[in-house]
Coordinates of C-alpha atoms and ligand atoms in Angstrom, one line a residue:
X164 CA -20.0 9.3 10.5
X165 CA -17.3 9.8 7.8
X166 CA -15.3 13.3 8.0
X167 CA -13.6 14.2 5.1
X168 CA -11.0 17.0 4.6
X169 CA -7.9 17.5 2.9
X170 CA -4.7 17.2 5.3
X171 CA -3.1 20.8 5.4
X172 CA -0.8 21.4 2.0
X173 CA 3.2 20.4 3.4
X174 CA 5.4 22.7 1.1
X175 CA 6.8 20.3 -1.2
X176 CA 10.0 20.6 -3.4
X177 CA 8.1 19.1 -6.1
X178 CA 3.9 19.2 -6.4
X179 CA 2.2 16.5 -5.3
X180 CA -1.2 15.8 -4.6
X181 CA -2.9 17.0 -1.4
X182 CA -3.7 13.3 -0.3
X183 CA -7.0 12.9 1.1
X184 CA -7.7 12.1 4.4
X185 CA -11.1 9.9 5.9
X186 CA -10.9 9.6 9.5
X187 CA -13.9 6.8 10.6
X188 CA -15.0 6.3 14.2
X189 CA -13.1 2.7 14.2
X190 CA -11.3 0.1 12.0
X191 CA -14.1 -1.6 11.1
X192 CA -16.1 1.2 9.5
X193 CA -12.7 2.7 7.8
X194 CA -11.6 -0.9 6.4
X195 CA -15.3 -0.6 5.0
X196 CA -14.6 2.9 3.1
X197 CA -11.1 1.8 2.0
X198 CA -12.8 -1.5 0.3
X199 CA -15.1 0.8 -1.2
X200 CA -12.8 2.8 -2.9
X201 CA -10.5 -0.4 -3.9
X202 CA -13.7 -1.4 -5.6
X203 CA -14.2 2.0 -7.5
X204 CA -10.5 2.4 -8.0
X205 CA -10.3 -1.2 -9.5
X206 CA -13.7 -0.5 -11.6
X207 CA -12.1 2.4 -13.3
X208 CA -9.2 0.3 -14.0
X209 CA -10.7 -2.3 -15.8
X210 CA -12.7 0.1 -17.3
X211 CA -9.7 2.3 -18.6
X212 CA -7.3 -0.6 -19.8
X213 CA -9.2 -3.7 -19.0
X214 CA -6.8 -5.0 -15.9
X215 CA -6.5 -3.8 -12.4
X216 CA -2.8 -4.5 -10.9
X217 CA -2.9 -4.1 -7.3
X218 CA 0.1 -4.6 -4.3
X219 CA -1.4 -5.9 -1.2
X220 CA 0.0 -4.4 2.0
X221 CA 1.0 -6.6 5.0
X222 CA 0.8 -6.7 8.5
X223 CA -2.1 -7.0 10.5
X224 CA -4.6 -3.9 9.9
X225 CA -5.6 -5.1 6.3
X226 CA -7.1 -8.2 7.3
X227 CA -10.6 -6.2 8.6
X228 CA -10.1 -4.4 4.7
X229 CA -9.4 -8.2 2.9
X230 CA -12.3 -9.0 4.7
X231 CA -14.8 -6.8 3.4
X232 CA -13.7 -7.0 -0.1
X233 CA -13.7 -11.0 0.2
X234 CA -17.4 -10.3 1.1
X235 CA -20.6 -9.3 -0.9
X236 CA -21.6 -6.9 -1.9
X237 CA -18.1 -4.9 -2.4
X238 CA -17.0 -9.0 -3.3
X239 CA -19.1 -8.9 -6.1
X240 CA -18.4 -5.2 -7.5
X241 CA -14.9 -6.1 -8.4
X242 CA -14.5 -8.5 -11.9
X243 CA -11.7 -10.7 -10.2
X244 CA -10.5 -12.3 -13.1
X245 CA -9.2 -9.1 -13.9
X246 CA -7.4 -8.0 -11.0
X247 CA -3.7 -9.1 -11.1
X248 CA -2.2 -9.1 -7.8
X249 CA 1.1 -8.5 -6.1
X250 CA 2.8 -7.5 -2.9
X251 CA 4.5 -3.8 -1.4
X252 CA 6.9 -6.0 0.9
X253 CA 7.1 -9.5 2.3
X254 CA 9.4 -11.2 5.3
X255 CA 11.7 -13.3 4.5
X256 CA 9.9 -16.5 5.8
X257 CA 8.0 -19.5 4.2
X258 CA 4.7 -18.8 2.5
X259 CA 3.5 -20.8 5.3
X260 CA 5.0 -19.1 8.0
X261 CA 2.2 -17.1 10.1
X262 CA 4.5 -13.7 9.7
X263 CA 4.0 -14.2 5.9
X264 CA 1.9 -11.7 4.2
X265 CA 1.4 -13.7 1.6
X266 CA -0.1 -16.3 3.8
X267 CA -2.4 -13.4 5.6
X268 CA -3.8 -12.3 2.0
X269 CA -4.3 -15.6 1.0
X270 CA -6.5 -16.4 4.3
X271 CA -8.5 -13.7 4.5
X272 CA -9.1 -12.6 0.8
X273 CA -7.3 -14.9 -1.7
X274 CA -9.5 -18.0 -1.1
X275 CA -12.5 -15.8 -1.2
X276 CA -12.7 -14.3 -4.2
X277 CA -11.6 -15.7 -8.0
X278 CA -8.9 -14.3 -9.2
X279 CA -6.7 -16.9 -11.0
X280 CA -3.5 -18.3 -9.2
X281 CA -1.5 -16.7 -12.5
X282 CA -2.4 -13.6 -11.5
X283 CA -1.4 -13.9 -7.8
X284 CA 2.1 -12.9 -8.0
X285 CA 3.4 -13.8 -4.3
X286 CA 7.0 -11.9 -3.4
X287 CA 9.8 -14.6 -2.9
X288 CA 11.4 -12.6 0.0
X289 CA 12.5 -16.5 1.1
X290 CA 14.5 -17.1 -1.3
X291 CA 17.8 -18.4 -1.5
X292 CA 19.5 -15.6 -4.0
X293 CA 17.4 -12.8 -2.9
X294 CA 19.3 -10.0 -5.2
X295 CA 18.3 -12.4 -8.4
X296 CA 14.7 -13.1 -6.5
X297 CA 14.3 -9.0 -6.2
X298 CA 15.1 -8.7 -9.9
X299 CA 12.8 -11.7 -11.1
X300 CA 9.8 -9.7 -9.4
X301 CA 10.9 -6.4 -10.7
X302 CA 10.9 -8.0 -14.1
X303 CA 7.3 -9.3 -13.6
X304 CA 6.1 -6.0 -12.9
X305 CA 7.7 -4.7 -16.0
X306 CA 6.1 -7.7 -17.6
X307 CA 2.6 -7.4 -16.5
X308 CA 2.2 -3.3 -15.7
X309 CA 1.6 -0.9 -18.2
X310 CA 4.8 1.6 -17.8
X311 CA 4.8 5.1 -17.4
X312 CA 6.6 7.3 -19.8
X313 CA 9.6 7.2 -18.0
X314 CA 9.5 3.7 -18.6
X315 CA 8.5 2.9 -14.7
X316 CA 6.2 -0.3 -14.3
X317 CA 2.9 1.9 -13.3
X318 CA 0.0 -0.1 -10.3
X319 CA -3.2 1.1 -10.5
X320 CA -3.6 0.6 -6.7
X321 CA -1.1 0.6 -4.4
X322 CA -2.3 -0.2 -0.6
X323 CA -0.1 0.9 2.1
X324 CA -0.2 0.3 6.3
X325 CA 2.2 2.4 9.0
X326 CA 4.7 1.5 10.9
X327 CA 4.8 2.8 14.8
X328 CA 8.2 4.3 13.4
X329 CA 6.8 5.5 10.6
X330 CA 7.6 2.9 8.3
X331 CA 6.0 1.7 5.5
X332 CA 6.2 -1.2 2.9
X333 CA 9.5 -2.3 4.3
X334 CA 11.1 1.0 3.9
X335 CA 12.7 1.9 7.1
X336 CA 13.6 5.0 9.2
X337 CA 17.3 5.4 7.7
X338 CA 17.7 2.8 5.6
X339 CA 19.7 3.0 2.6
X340 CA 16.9 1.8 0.5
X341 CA 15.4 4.6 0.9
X342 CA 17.7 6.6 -1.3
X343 CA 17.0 3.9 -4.2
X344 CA 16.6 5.3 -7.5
X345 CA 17.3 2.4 -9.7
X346 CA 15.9 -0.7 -8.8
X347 CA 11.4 -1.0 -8.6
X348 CA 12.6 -3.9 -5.8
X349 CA 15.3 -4.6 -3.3
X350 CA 15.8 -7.5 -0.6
X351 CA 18.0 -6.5 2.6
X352 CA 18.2 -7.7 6.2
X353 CA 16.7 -5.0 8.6
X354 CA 19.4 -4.7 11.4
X355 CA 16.8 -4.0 13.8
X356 CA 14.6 -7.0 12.8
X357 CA 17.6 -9.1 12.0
X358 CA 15.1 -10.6 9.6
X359 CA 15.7 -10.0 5.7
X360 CA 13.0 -8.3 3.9
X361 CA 11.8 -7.6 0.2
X362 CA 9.9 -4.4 -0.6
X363 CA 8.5 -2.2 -3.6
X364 CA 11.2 0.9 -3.7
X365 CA 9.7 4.6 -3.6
X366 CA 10.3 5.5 -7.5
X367 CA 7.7 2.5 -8.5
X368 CA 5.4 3.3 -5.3
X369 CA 5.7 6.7 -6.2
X370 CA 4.4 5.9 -9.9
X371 CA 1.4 4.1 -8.9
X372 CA -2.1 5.9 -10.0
X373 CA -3.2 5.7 -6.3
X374 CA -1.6 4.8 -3.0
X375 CA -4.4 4.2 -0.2
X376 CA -3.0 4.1 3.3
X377 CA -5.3 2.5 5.8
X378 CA -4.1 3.2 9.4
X379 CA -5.7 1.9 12.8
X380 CA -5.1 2.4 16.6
X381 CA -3.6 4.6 18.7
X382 CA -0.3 3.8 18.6
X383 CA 0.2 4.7 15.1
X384 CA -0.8 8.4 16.3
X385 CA 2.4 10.2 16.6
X386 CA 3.6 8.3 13.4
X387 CA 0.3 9.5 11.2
X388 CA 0.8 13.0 12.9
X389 CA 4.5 12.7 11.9
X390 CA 3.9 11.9 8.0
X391 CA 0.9 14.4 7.7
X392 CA 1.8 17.6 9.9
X393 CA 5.5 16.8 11.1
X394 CA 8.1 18.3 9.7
X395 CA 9.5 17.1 6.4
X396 CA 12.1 14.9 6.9
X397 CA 11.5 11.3 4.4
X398 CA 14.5 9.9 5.7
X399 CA 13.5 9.4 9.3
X400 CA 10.0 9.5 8.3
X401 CA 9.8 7.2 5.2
X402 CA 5.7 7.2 4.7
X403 CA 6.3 11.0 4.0
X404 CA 8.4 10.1 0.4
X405 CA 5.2 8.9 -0.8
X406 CA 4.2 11.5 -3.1
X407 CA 3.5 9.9 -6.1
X408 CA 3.7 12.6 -8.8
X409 CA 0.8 11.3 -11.0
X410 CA -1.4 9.7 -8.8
X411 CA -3.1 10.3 -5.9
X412 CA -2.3 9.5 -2.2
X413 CA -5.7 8.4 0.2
X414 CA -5.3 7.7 4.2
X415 CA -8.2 6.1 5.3
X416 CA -7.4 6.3 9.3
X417 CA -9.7 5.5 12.5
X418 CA -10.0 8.5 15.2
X419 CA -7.4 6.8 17.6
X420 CA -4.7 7.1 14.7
X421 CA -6.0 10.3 13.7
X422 CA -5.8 11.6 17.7
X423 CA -2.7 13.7 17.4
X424 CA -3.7 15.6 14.3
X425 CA -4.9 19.3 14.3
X426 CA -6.5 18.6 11.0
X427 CA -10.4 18.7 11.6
X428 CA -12.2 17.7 8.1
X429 CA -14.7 18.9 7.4
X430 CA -17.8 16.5 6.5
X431 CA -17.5 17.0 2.6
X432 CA -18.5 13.9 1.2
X433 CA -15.8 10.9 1.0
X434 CA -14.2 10.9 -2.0
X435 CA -15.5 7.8 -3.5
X436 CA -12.9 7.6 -5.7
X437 CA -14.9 8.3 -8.5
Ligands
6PG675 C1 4.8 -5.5 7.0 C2 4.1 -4.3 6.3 C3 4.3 -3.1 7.1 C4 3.0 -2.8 7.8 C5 3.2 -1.9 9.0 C6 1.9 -1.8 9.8 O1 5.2 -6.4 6.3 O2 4.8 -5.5 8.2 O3 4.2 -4.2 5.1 O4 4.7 -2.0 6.4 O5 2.1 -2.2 6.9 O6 4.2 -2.4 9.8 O7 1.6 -3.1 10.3 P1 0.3 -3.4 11.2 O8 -0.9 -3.2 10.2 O9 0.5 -4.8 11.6 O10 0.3 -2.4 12.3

């Protein structure tokens, strides 16, 4: 049974959409509604301007979402020669190193559905000059996005996990990147990972059409309580600066993530999307 209500309105400095909030009884039957609305979202893409430019998120909860959309009938809804794919962050490991995201979209989606291996644009987080590495991506994105007027590369779609800490993408609790208002993509080594990482930067997340955030389990509770009905504090909860000023922001969450929130939804229809 999907309940559907509108988180409570934070006070924001600037406006920003009221994101939408579907809370499903598990991950399986929320991965289903967030492949649903990648499949209308990506539909009105193509529609509008004939391309769909997505960023994959990584980690492990998308797999049960890749899944569904590398399976009919939401497989077959989505014209894949049109989509152009990307990532929001990647490790800095091999593409064939099991913590690779790239490797985790490619198994469970990538070679499942058709989209053409020019349009799979993998992040080269392993790579030996990663400043010039960060820049070549940002340049493909200027490349192959349409850009907003204020010249920002614009996705249609950008999908998003959480972090225990409240983390998303690879934009950590107090990291400087953070505070980036220049660059669409940085590299860095996370001190507390001691692992490098490349990531999508909040001004090009936060120019994206949508943003869907698809969050699972009940350790992420205090973290999805902290972004949607915690105080405002980006810097120390990073999911919170993404407030994308002409798009929309969706969390598709399961009731264990959604177990410290005092929002009840009401059961207004999902918002397909449409
Ligand atoms: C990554 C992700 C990261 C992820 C969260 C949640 O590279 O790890 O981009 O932001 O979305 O850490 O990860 P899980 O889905 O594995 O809990």
């Amino acid at each position: 049974m999907t309940q559907v209500g509108r988180a409570p309105r934070r006070e924001p400095a600037e406006p920003s959409p009221v994101p939408d909030l579907a809370i499903l009884p598990d991950l399986a039957s929320a991965a289903q509604v967030a492949a649903d609305r990648v499949a209308s979202r990506c539909a009105r893409a193509i529609e509008a301007r004939g391309e769909c430019a997505i960023a994959l998120a990584g980690g492990d909860t998308p797999r049960a979402l890749y899944g569904y959309l590398a399976t009919p009938p939401t497989r077959d809804r989505i014209a894949w020669g049109r989509v152009r794919i990307f990532w929001g962050d990647e490790r800095g490991v091999a593409p064939e190193d099991p913590r690779s995201n790239f490797r985790m979209a490619q198994e469970t989606l990538l070679s499942r559905v058709p989209v053409p291996a020019d349009r799979i644009h993998r992040m080269p987080a392993d790579h030996p000059d990663l400043e010039a590495a960060a820049e070549a991506y940002a340049a493909l994105l200027r490349e192959h996005l349409p850009a907003a007027p204020d010249g920002w590369p614009r996705f249609d779609l950008v999908l998003l996990g959480l972090g225990e800490d409240a983390h998303t993408a690879s934009l950590f609790p107090g990291s400087p990147v953070l505070e980036e208002t220049r660059r669409a993509v940085v590299a860095y080594t996370v001190p507390h990972l001691g692992m490098s990482r490349m990531t999508l930067t909040l001004p090009v997340l936060n120019h994206a059409g949508e943003v869907l955030f698809l969050v699972s389990g009940a350790q992420k509770a205090q973290a999805l309580w902290a972004v949607l009905e915690g105080p405002r504090d980006p810097d120390r909860v990073p999911a919170q600066g993404i407030r994308p000023a002409g798009g929309r922001v969706v969390w598709v969450v399961d009731a264990a993530a959604a177990s410290s929130l005092a929002v009840k939804p009401s059961t207004t229809p999902t918002p397909g999307g449409r």
